[in-house]
Amino acid sequence: MFETKSTTVPITKQMVKNAYRKVKSNQGSAGIDRESLKDFEENLLDNLYKLWNRMSSGSYFPKPVREVEIPKSDGSKRKLGIPTVSDRIAQEVIKSYLEPRLEAIFSEHSYGYRPLKSAHDAVEEVTKNVRQYAWVVDMDIKAFFDEVSHELLMKAIDCHVEEKWAKMYITRWLEVASQSADGTLTSKEGKGTPQGGVISPLLANLFLHYVLDKWLSITHPQVAFVRYADDVIVHCHTEEEAKMVLESIRQRLIDCKLRLNEQKTKIVYCLHYARKQRKDYPKKFDFLGFSFKPKANKSKNGGVFTGFGAIISQKAQSRITDSWKVLKLHRHSENKLQDIADKLNPQIRGIINYYGKINLLGLRSLFRNLQFRLCKWVKNKYKLKSYNEGYRWLNEIQNSYPNMFHHWSYFKGL
C-alpha cells in the first residue's frame, strides 16, 4: 500500500491503516480544514502515505482543533475541540499503541471509554452499591477537560511510557491551539485536553486514575466508587464518613490543580424501606442519564415496598420530548403514519436499548407523551372531534400492526 522507507519512529504502515479503519467506523465532523472523511477518502492512499511518512519521521505536527459549543442540560455550553481527519487518525495510532498497557493498570471501577466496558455496566454497579451503602457523594469536577494540568498528566505518562516519540506526539496534541468560529486561536497555556479528540479519553482516564481511583483505594479503602470519565459516584456507609470523604476529595482535587463544582456536588441519602427517613438530605442523584431515587417496587407476595434504584432522569426525558416537540407532527397531516414511524424508530430503538435495559417500565410515561403527539396528528389528519377518537384509531392500528412503531411491541394501551 505504501512505499517502503526507513523510519526513526516505529510507526508502521499497518498501524496507520488500522487507525484509519477505526476512525472511519466512528465517523465524526470535519476539523478546521473542513475536510470530511469522504473528502479524505477521495485521495485515500496518498493521504495515508503522507501521514505515515510524517509520523514515522517525527515531522508530523497537528493542526489546531476546531472549537464548537454544544448546549448542556443546565443551559450552559460545553466546548468540544474537533481535530482534522488526519489528526484523528494520528491520535488513534498512538491511542491503540498505548491503550493495552494503560488498561492493565486501570481500576475495575472505571468504565468510561474503555474496551469491553459500558455505561450500563457503570449504572448496574451503582445500583448494586446503593443497596449496600446508605450514603452517596455525588461529585462534579468543574470544567475537567479544560483544567487538566499538562505537567501532572505528563508525570503520569512518564510512569508508563518510555518511548520519547510517543510522548513527543502527546505533548504536541496537548499544546495545540483551538480555533473558534471567528478564526481566533487560543493556546492551552499548560492545561486542558480537547474534549472531542480521539486520545483525550485515554489521557483523562490515566490522569483520573492517579488523582482519584488509586488514591481512593489507598486513602479510603472502606468506600466504594464508580467512575465514568469525569462523572464520579462515591458510596459511603455513614453520614460522617460521607462528609469526611467529600472534604478529603475536595482537598485532593485542589492539590491536583482541579476543583469541585460546588453547586452540583452534594451528599445524598439513599432511602429505602430498611432505612430511617432523613429529611435533611437530598434523596436523589443523577448518573449517566438515570435518576437514582426511592421508588415503589412490587414484592414477590404482591405487596409494595420502597426501593432505591435507577429510572430515566427527568432531564433525559425533557431532552427527548423537546426533540419530538420541535417536529410538530400534527402540522404535517400530508404524511402517512408509516412515514412518521420510519423517521422516529431509529431514535426510539436507541432510547429503549439504552434506558430500557436498566428499567423498561420507567419509559411508559415517556412514550405516553409520544402517543399523545401521534394522537394529535391523527386528530388533525382525519378531522376527528376528540382525542378519544384519535386514541381509539391509534389502538386499532397498533393491534393490527404492533411493530409499526418500535415501542408498540413493548407497551400496549398507552
Coordinates of C-alpha atoms in Angstrom, one line a residue:
M1 CA 0.0 0.0 0.0
F2 CA 2.8 2.4 0.9
E3 CA 6.3 2.8 -0.4
T4 CA 8.9 1.4 2.0
K5 CA 11.2 3.8 3.8
S6 CA 13.5 3.6 6.8
T7 CA 11.9 5.2 9.9
T8 CA 13.2 6.8 13.0
V9 CA 9.9 6.3 14.8
P10 CA 8.5 2.7 14.9
I11 CA 5.1 3.5 13.4
T12 CA 4.2 1.0 10.7
K13 CA 2.0 1.4 7.7
Q14 CA -0.3 -1.2 9.2
M15 CA -0.8 0.9 12.3
V16 CA -1.9 3.8 10.2
K17 CA -4.2 1.6 8.1
N18 CA -5.8 0.1 11.3
A19 CA -6.2 3.6 12.8
Y20 CA -8.0 4.9 9.7
R21 CA -10.4 2.0 9.8
K22 CA -11.3 2.8 13.4
V23 CA -11.8 6.5 12.7
K24 CA -13.9 5.6 9.7
S25 CA -16.2 3.4 11.8
N26 CA -16.7 6.3 14.3
Q27 CA -17.3 8.9 11.6
G28 CA -17.1 12.4 13.1
S29 CA -17.1 16.0 11.9
A30 CA -14.5 17.9 9.9
G31 CA -11.8 19.9 11.5
I32 CA -10.6 23.4 10.8
D33 CA -9.6 22.4 7.2
R34 CA -13.3 21.4 6.6
E35 CA -12.1 18.2 5.1
S36 CA -14.7 15.5 5.8
L37 CA -13.9 11.8 5.9
K38 CA -15.5 11.4 2.5
D39 CA -13.1 14.2 1.2
F40 CA -10.1 12.4 2.8
E41 CA -11.0 9.2 1.1
E42 CA -11.0 10.7 -2.4
N43 CA -7.2 10.6 -2.2
L44 CA -7.0 7.9 0.4
L45 CA -3.7 6.2 -0.5
D46 CA -1.8 9.4 -0.8
N47 CA -3.3 10.9 2.3
L48 CA -2.4 7.8 4.4
Y49 CA 1.0 7.6 2.9
K50 CA 1.7 11.3 3.7
L51 CA 0.5 10.8 7.3
W52 CA 2.6 7.7 7.8
N53 CA 5.6 9.4 6.3
R54 CA 5.4 12.3 8.6
M55 CA 4.6 10.3 11.7
S56 CA 7.4 7.8 11.1
S57 CA 9.9 10.5 10.6
G58 CA 8.9 12.7 13.6
S59 CA 7.9 15.6 11.3
Y60 CA 4.2 15.3 11.9
F61 CA 2.6 18.4 13.6
P62 CA -1.2 18.6 14.3
K63 CA -3.3 21.4 13.1
P64 CA -5.4 23.5 15.6
V65 CA -8.6 21.9 16.7
R66 CA -12.0 23.4 15.6
E67 CA -13.8 24.7 18.6
V68 CA -17.6 24.1 18.7
E69 CA -20.0 24.7 21.5
I70 CA -22.8 22.2 22.4
P71 CA -25.6 23.0 24.9
K72 CA -25.7 21.2 28.2
S73 CA -28.8 20.2 30.1
D74 CA -28.3 23.1 32.6
G75 CA -28.4 25.7 29.9
S76 CA -24.6 26.2 29.8
K77 CA -22.4 25.2 26.9
R78 CA -19.6 22.6 26.6
K79 CA -16.7 23.3 24.3
L80 CA -15.5 20.5 22.0
G81 CA -12.3 20.5 20.1
I82 CA -12.6 18.7 16.8
P83 CA -9.3 17.6 15.2
T84 CA -8.9 17.2 11.4
V85 CA -9.4 13.7 9.9
S86 CA -5.6 13.3 9.6
D87 CA -5.1 14.3 13.2
R88 CA -7.8 11.9 14.4
I89 CA -6.1 9.0 12.6
A90 CA -2.7 10.0 14.1
Q91 CA -4.2 10.1 17.6
E92 CA -5.8 6.7 17.0
V93 CA -2.3 5.3 16.1
I94 CA -0.9 6.4 19.4
K95 CA -4.1 5.5 21.4
S96 CA -4.1 2.0 20.0
Y97 CA -0.4 1.6 20.7
L98 CA -0.6 2.7 24.4
E99 CA -4.1 1.6 25.4
P100 CA -3.3 -2.1 26.2
R101 CA -0.6 -1.2 28.7
L102 CA -2.7 1.5 30.4
E103 CA -5.7 -0.7 30.5
A104 CA -3.7 -3.2 32.6
I105 CA -3.3 -0.6 35.4
F106 CA -6.8 1.0 35.3
S107 CA -9.3 0.3 38.1
E108 CA -12.2 -2.1 37.6
H109 CA -14.5 0.6 38.9
S110 CA -13.6 2.9 36.0
Y111 CA -15.9 2.5 33.0
G112 CA -15.8 5.4 30.6
Y113 CA -14.4 5.0 27.1
R114 CA -12.8 1.6 27.9
P115 CA -12.8 -1.6 25.9
L116 CA -15.5 -4.1 27.0
K117 CA -16.9 -1.7 29.5
S118 CA -20.1 0.4 29.1
A119 CA -22.3 3.0 30.7
H120 CA -24.8 0.1 31.5
D121 CA -22.0 -1.6 33.5
A122 CA -21.4 1.5 35.5
V123 CA -25.1 2.1 36.2
E124 CA -25.5 -1.6 37.3
E125 CA -22.6 -1.3 39.7
V126 CA -24.1 1.9 41.2
T127 CA -27.4 0.1 41.5
K128 CA -25.7 -2.7 43.4
N129 CA -23.8 -0.3 45.6
V130 CA -26.8 1.8 46.8
R131 CA -28.3 -1.4 48.3
Q132 CA -25.2 -1.8 50.5
Y133 CA -24.3 1.8 51.2
A134 CA -26.8 4.3 52.6
W135 CA -24.8 7.5 51.6
V136 CA -23.5 8.8 48.3
V137 CA -21.1 11.6 47.4
D138 CA -22.4 12.8 44.1
M139 CA -19.4 14.8 42.9
D140 CA -18.9 17.0 39.8
I141 CA -15.5 18.2 38.7
K142 CA -15.6 21.7 37.4
A143 CA -14.5 22.1 33.7
F144 CA -12.3 18.9 34.0
F145 CA -11.2 18.7 30.4
D146 CA -10.3 22.5 30.4
E147 CA -8.3 22.3 33.6
V148 CA -6.2 19.1 33.3
S149 CA -2.6 20.0 34.2
H150 CA -0.2 19.1 31.4
E151 CA 2.6 18.9 34.0
L152 CA 0.8 16.4 36.2
L153 CA -0.5 14.5 33.2
M154 CA 3.0 14.1 31.7
K155 CA 4.2 12.8 35.1
A156 CA 1.6 10.1 34.9
I157 CA 2.5 9.3 31.4
D158 CA 6.2 9.1 32.4
C159 CA 5.3 6.2 34.7
H160 CA 4.1 4.1 31.9
V161 CA 5.5 5.4 28.6
E162 CA 9.2 5.2 27.9
E163 CA 9.1 6.0 24.2
K164 CA 10.2 9.6 23.6
W165 CA 8.4 9.7 20.2
A166 CA 5.1 8.7 21.8
K167 CA 5.5 11.4 24.5
M168 CA 6.5 13.9 21.8
Y169 CA 3.3 13.5 19.9
I170 CA 1.2 13.5 23.1
T171 CA 2.8 16.8 24.1
R172 CA 2.1 18.3 20.6
W173 CA -1.6 17.3 20.9
L174 CA -1.8 18.8 24.4
E175 CA -0.3 22.1 23.3
V176 CA -2.1 22.5 20.0
A177 CA -4.3 25.6 19.9
S178 CA -8.1 25.8 19.4
Q179 CA -9.7 27.9 16.7
S180 CA -13.1 29.5 17.4
A181 CA -15.8 30.1 14.7
D182 CA -14.4 33.6 14.1
G183 CA -10.9 32.3 13.5
T184 CA -9.4 33.3 16.8
L185 CA -6.7 31.0 18.0
T186 CA -6.4 30.2 21.7
S187 CA -3.4 28.5 23.2
K188 CA -3.7 25.9 26.0
E189 CA -1.2 27.6 28.4
G190 CA -0.3 24.4 30.2
K191 CA -3.7 22.9 30.9
G192 CA -6.6 21.3 29.1
T193 CA -7.1 18.4 26.7
P194 CA -9.7 18.9 24.0
Q195 CA -13.0 17.1 24.5
G196 CA -13.5 15.6 21.1
G197 CA -10.0 14.3 20.5
V198 CA -9.5 10.6 19.9
I199 CA -6.8 10.3 22.5
S200 CA -8.3 12.6 25.1
P201 CA -10.5 10.0 26.9
L202 CA -7.4 7.7 27.4
L203 CA -5.4 10.6 28.8
A204 CA -8.2 11.6 31.0
N205 CA -8.6 8.1 32.4
L206 CA -4.9 8.0 33.1
F207 CA -5.0 11.3 34.9
L208 CA -8.0 10.5 37.0
H209 CA -6.6 7.0 37.7
Y210 CA -4.0 8.7 39.8
V211 CA -6.0 11.7 41.0
L212 CA -9.0 9.6 42.2
D213 CA -9.1 5.9 41.5
K214 CA -5.8 4.8 43.0
W215 CA -5.9 7.5 45.7
L216 CA -9.4 6.5 46.9
S217 CA -8.4 2.8 47.1
I218 CA -5.4 3.7 49.3
T219 CA -6.7 6.5 51.5
H220 CA -10.4 5.4 51.7
P221 CA -10.4 1.7 51.1
Q222 CA -13.7 1.3 53.1
V223 CA -15.8 3.2 50.5
A224 CA -16.9 2.1 47.0
F225 CA -16.8 4.3 43.9
V226 CA -17.9 4.2 40.3
R227 CA -16.3 6.5 37.7
Y228 CA -17.3 7.1 34.1
A229 CA -14.8 9.5 32.6
D230 CA -15.2 12.6 34.9
D231 CA -18.6 11.5 36.4
V232 CA -17.9 10.0 39.8
I233 CA -20.1 8.5 42.4
V234 CA -18.7 7.6 45.9
H235 CA -20.6 5.3 48.2
C236 CA -20.2 5.6 52.0
H237 CA -21.6 3.8 55.0
T238 CA -22.4 6.7 57.2
E239 CA -23.2 10.4 57.2
E240 CA -20.0 11.2 59.0
E241 CA -17.9 9.2 56.6
A242 CA -19.6 10.9 53.6
K243 CA -18.7 14.3 55.0
M244 CA -15.2 13.3 55.7
V245 CA -14.6 11.7 52.3
L246 CA -16.1 14.7 50.5
E247 CA -13.8 17.1 52.3
S248 CA -10.9 14.8 51.5
I249 CA -11.8 14.7 47.8
R250 CA -12.1 18.5 47.8
Q251 CA -8.6 18.9 49.0
R252 CA -7.2 16.2 46.8
L253 CA -8.6 17.9 43.7
I254 CA -7.1 21.2 44.8
D255 CA -3.7 19.5 45.2
C256 CA -4.0 18.2 41.7
K257 CA -5.0 21.6 40.2
L258 CA -8.7 20.7 39.9
R259 CA -11.8 21.8 41.8
L260 CA -15.3 20.6 42.6
N261 CA -18.3 22.2 41.1
E262 CA -19.8 23.1 44.5
Q263 CA -23.3 23.9 43.1
K264 CA -23.6 20.4 41.6
T265 CA -21.7 18.4 44.3
K266 CA -23.9 17.0 47.1
I267 CA -24.3 14.3 49.7
V268 CA -27.3 12.1 49.1
Y269 CA -29.2 9.7 51.4
C270 CA -30.3 6.5 49.7
L271 CA -33.6 6.0 51.3
H272 CA -35.3 2.6 51.1
Y273 CA -37.7 0.5 53.3
A274 CA -35.0 -0.7 55.6
R275 CA -33.6 2.8 56.3
K276 CA -34.9 5.5 58.5
Q277 CA -36.3 8.7 57.0
R278 CA -33.9 11.7 56.8
K279 CA -35.4 15.0 55.8
D280 CA -32.1 17.0 55.9
Y281 CA -30.5 15.4 52.8
P282 CA -31.4 15.1 49.1
K283 CA -32.7 11.6 48.2
K284 CA -31.9 11.6 44.5
F285 CA -28.9 11.8 42.3
D286 CA -28.4 11.6 38.5
F287 CA -25.8 9.5 36.8
L288 CA -25.4 8.8 33.0
G289 CA -28.9 9.9 32.2
F290 CA -30.6 7.9 35.0
S291 CA -32.0 9.2 38.3
F292 CA -31.4 7.1 41.4
K293 CA -34.2 7.7 43.8
P294 CA -36.7 5.9 46.1
K295 CA -39.4 4.2 44.1
A296 CA -42.2 1.8 44.7
N297 CA -41.4 -1.9 43.9
K298 CA -43.7 -4.9 44.0
S299 CA -42.6 -7.8 46.3
K300 CA -43.0 -11.5 45.3
N301 CA -46.0 -11.8 47.6
G302 CA -47.8 -9.0 45.8
G303 CA -47.1 -6.2 48.3
V304 CA -45.3 -2.9 47.7
F305 CA -42.1 -1.7 49.3
T306 CA -39.8 1.3 48.8
G307 CA -36.6 0.5 46.9
F308 CA -33.8 2.8 45.7
G309 CA -32.9 2.3 42.1
A310 CA -32.5 3.8 38.6
I311 CA -35.0 5.2 36.2
I312 CA -34.6 7.5 33.2
S313 CA -33.9 11.0 34.5
Q314 CA -36.2 13.9 34.1
K315 CA -33.5 15.8 32.2
A316 CA -33.2 13.0 29.7
Q317 CA -37.0 12.8 29.3
S318 CA -37.2 16.5 28.7
R319 CA -34.5 16.4 26.2
I320 CA -36.2 13.6 24.3
T321 CA -39.7 15.2 24.4
D322 CA -38.3 18.5 23.3
S323 CA -36.9 16.8 20.2
W324 CA -40.4 15.5 19.5
K325 CA -42.0 18.8 20.2
V326 CA -39.9 20.6 17.6
L327 CA -41.0 18.1 14.9
K328 CA -44.6 19.5 15.2
L329 CA -46.0 16.2 13.8
H330 CA -49.6 17.5 14.0
R331 CA -48.8 20.1 11.3
H332 CA -47.8 17.5 8.8
S333 CA -51.1 15.8 8.0
E334 CA -49.8 15.1 4.5
N335 CA -47.6 12.4 5.9
K336 CA -48.5 8.8 6.3
L337 CA -48.3 7.2 9.8
Q338 CA -45.6 4.8 8.4
D339 CA -43.6 7.9 7.3
I340 CA -43.6 9.1 10.9
A341 CA -42.7 5.6 12.2
D342 CA -39.7 5.4 9.7
K343 CA -38.5 8.8 11.0
L344 CA -38.8 8.1 14.7
N345 CA -38.0 4.4 15.0
P346 CA -34.1 4.8 15.0
Q347 CA -34.4 7.2 17.9
I348 CA -37.0 5.0 19.7
R349 CA -34.7 1.9 19.4
G350 CA -31.9 3.9 20.8
I351 CA -34.0 5.0 23.8
I352 CA -35.2 1.5 24.6
N353 CA -31.8 -0.1 24.1
Y354 CA -30.1 2.4 26.5
Y355 CA -32.7 3.3 29.1
G356 CA -34.9 0.2 28.8
K357 CA -32.1 -2.1 29.5
I358 CA -32.0 -0.8 33.1
N359 CA -35.7 0.0 33.6
L360 CA -38.1 -0.6 30.8
L361 CA -41.2 0.1 32.7
G362 CA -39.8 3.5 33.6
L363 CA -40.2 4.6 30.0
R364 CA -44.0 4.2 29.9
S365 CA -44.7 7.9 30.8
L366 CA -42.2 9.0 28.1
F367 CA -43.9 7.0 25.4
R368 CA -47.3 8.2 26.6
N369 CA -46.1 11.6 25.6
L370 CA -45.2 10.4 22.1
Q371 CA -48.6 8.6 21.9
F372 CA -50.3 11.9 22.6
R373 CA -48.4 13.6 19.8
L374 CA -49.3 10.8 17.4
C375 CA -52.9 11.1 18.6
K376 CA -52.8 14.9 17.9
W377 CA -51.6 14.1 14.3
V378 CA -54.4 11.6 13.8
K379 CA -57.0 14.1 15.1
N380 CA -55.8 16.8 12.6
K381 CA -55.3 14.5 9.7
Y382 CA -58.8 12.9 9.9
K383 CA -60.5 15.9 11.4
L384 CA -61.8 14.0 14.4
K385 CA -63.8 15.7 17.1
S386 CA -62.0 14.4 20.2
Y387 CA -58.7 12.9 21.3
N388 CA -60.6 9.8 22.5
E389 CA -61.4 9.1 18.9
G390 CA -57.7 9.6 18.0
Y391 CA -56.6 7.2 20.7
R392 CA -59.1 4.6 19.6
W393 CA -57.9 4.9 16.0
L394 CA -54.2 4.5 17.1
N395 CA -55.1 1.5 19.3
E396 CA -56.7 -0.2 16.3
I397 CA -53.6 0.4 14.2
Q398 CA -51.4 -0.8 17.0
N399 CA -53.4 -4.0 17.3
S400 CA -53.1 -4.6 13.6
Y401 CA -49.5 -3.5 13.1
P402 CA -47.9 -4.0 16.6
N403 CA -44.3 -3.4 15.2
M404 CA -45.0 -0.2 13.2
F405 CA -43.5 1.9 16.0
H406 CA -40.7 0.1 17.8
H407 CA -42.2 1.0 21.3
W408 CA -45.6 -0.5 20.4
S409 CA -44.2 -4.0 20.8
Y410 CA -43.2 -3.2 24.4
F411 CA -46.1 -1.0 25.6
K412 CA -49.8 -1.6 24.9
G413 CA -52.7 0.6 25.8
L414 CA -50.7 3.8 26.1

